[in-house]
CSV table of C-alpha atoms in Angstrom, one decimal:
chain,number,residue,atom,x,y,z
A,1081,UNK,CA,72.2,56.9,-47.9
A,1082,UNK,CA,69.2,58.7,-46.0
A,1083,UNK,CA,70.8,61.8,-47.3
A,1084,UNK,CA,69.3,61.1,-51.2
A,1085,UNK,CA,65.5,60.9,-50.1
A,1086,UNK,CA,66.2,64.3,-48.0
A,1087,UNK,CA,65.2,61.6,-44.5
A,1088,UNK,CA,66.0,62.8,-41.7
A,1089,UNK,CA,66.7,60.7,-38.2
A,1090,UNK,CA,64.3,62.6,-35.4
A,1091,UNK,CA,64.8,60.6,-32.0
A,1092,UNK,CA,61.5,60.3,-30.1
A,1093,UNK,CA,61.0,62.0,-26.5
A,1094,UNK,CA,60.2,59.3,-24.1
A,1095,UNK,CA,58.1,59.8,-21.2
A,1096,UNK,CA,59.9,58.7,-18.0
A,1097,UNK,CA,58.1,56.5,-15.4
A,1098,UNK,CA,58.6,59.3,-12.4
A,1099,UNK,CA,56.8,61.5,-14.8
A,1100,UNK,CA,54.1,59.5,-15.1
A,1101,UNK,CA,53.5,58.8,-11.6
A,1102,UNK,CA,54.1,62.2,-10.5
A,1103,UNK,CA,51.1,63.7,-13.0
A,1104,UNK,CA,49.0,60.9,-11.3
A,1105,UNK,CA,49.8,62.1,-8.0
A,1106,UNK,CA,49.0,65.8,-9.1
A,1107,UNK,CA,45.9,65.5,-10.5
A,1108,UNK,CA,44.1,62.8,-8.1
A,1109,UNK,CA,40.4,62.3,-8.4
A,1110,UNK,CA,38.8,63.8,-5.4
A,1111,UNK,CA,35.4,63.2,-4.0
A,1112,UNK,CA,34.3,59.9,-5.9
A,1113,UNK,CA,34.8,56.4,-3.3
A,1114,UNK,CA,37.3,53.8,-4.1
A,1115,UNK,CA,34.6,50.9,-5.4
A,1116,UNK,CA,36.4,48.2,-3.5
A,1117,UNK,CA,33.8,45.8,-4.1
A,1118,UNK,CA,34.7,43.2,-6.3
A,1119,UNK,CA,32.1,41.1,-7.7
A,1120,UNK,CA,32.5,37.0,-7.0
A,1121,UNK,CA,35.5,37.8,-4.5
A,1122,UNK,CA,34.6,34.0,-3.4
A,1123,UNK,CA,35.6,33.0,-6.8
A,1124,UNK,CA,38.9,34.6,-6.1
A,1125,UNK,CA,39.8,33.5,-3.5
A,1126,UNK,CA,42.4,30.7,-3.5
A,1127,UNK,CA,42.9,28.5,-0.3
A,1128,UNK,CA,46.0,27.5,0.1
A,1129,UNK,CA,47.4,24.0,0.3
A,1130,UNK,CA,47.8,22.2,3.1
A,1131,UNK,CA,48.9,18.8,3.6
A,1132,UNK,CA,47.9,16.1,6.6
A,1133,UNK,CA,50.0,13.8,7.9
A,1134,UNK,CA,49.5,11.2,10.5
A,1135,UNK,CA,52.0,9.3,12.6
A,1136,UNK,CA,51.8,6.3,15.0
A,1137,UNK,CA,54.8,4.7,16.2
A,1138,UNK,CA,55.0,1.0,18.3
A,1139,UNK,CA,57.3,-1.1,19.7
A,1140,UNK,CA,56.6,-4.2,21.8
A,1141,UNK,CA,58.3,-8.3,21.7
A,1142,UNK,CA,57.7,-8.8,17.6
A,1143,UNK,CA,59.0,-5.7,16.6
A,1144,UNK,CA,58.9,-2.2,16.0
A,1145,UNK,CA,57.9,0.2,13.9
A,1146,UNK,CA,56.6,3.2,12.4
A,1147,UNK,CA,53.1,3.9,10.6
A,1148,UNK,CA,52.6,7.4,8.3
A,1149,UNK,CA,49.5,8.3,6.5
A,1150,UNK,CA,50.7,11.6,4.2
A,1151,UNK,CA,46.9,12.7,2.5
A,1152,UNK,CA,48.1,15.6,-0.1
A,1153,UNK,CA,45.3,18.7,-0.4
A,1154,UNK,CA,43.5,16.9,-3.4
A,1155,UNK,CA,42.8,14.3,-0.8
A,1156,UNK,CA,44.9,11.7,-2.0
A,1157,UNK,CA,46.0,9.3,0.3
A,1158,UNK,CA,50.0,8.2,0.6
A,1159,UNK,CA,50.3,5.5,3.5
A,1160,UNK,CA,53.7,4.2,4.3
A,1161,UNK,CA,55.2,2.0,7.1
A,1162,UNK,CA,59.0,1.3,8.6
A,1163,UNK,CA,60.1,-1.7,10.5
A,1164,UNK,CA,62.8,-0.4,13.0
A,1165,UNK,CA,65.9,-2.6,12.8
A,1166,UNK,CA,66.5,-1.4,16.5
A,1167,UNK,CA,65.8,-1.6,20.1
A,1168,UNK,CA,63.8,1.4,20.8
A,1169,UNK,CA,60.6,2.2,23.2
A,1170,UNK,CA,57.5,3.5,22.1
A,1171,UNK,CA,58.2,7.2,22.6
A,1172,UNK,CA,61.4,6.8,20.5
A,1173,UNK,CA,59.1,4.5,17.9
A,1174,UNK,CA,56.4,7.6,18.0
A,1175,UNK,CA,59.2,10.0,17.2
A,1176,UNK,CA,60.6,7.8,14.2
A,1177,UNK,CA,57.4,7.8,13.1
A,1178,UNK,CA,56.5,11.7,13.3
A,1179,UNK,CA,60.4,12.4,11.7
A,1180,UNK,CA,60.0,10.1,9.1
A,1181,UNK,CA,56.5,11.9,7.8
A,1182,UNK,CA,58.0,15.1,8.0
A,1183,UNK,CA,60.7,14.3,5.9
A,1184,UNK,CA,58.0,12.4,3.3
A,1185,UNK,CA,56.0,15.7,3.7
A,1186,UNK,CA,58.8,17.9,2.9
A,1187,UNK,CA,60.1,15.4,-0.4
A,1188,UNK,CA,56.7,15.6,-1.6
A,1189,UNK,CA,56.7,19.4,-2.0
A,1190,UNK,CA,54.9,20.1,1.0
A,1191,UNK,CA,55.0,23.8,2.2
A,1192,UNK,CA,51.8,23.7,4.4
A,1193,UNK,CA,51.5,20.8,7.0
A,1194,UNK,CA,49.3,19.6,9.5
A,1195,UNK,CA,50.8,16.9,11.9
A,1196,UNK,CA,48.0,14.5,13.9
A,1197,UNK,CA,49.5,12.5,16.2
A,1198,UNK,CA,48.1,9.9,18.9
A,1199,UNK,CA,51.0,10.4,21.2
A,1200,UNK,CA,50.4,13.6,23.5
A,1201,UNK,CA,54.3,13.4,24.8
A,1202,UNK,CA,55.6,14.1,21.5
A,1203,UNK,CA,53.2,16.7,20.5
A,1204,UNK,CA,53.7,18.8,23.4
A,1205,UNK,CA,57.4,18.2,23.8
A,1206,UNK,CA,57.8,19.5,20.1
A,1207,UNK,CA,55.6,22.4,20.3
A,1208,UNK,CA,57.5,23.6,23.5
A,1209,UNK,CA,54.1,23.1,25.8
A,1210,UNK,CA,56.4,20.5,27.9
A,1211,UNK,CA,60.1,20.2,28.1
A,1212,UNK,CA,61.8,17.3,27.4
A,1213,UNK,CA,63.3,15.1,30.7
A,1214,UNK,CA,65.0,11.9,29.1
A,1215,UNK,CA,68.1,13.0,27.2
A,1216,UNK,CA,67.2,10.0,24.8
A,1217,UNK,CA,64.0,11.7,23.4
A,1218,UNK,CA,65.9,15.5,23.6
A,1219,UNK,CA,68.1,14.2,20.5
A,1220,UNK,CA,64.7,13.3,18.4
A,1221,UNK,CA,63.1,16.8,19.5
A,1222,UNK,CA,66.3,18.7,18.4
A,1223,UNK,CA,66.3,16.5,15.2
A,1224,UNK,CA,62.7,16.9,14.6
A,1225,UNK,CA,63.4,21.2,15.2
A,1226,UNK,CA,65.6,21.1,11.8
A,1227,UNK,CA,62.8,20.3,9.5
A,1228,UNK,CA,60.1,22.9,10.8
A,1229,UNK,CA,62.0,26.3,9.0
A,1230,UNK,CA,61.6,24.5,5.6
A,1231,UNK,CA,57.8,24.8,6.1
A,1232,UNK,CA,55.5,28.1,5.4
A,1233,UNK,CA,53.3,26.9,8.0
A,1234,UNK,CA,53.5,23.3,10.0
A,1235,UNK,CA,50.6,22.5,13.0
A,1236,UNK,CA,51.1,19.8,15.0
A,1237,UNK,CA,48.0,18.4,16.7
A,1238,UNK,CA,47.1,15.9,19.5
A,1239,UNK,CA,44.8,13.3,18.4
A,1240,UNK,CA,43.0,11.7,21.4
């Protein structure tokens, strides 16, 4: 068919990549400074998003319990509480607490967490500053361990 308007098929020469970079890297332009100065780098600059959470944990004659306060990076605030249908102490109650905000963080998409807690023994126990004694509260601190890999960056600080 191309044969009766005398066409002929001519396949076009395409320039390779390696080409490419390797006449960049031959001819570079010497003696001018890289202008590494971008204007409004502020503006470009995007923070990234971290998450709060606070845990308190109680147990005493009417109960026990565990308080969370998850406040995403927009500032919205996600309070929730569980009633412990077990006899526990008030380190254990702290530690249900802390475990169950870590898990709310990580359902809510949270990649970037920063953990406030009122209860210095669990702080310090789960960042490795002190090691754990009672064999009771070495199970929640192993537990605990498991969720901290599925974060980019956790923080877990002592609130006074």
């Amino acid at each position: 068919m191309l044969s009766e308007f005398d066409i002929q098929c001519v396949n076009q020469k395409s320039v390779k990549g390696r080409a490419i970079s390797e006449a960049l890297a031959d001819g570079p332009i010497s003696g001018d400074e890289v202008d590494d100065d971008f204007p409004d780098e502020h503006l470009l600059n995007i923070g990234i998003s971290r998450w709060k959470m606070y845990f308190d944990g109680a147990s005493n004659r009417r109960g026990n319990g565990a308080g969370v306060l998850l406040v995403d990076p927009y500032g919205t605030h996600i309070p929730f509480a569980v009633k412990l249908s077990f006899s526990t102490t008030n380190n254990t109650a702290e530690y249900e607490a802390c475990i169950y905000g870590v898990k709310a963080a990580l359902a809510a998409g949270a990649k970037y967490l920063t953990v406030h807690g009122d209860s210095n023994l669990i702080i310090s126990q789960t960042i490795g500053v002190w090691r754990v004694r009672d064999e009771r509260l070495q199970m929640y601190t192993e537990y605990l361990q498991q969720f901290i890999p599925y974060f980019e960056d956790i923080d877990f600080k002592h609130l006074p």
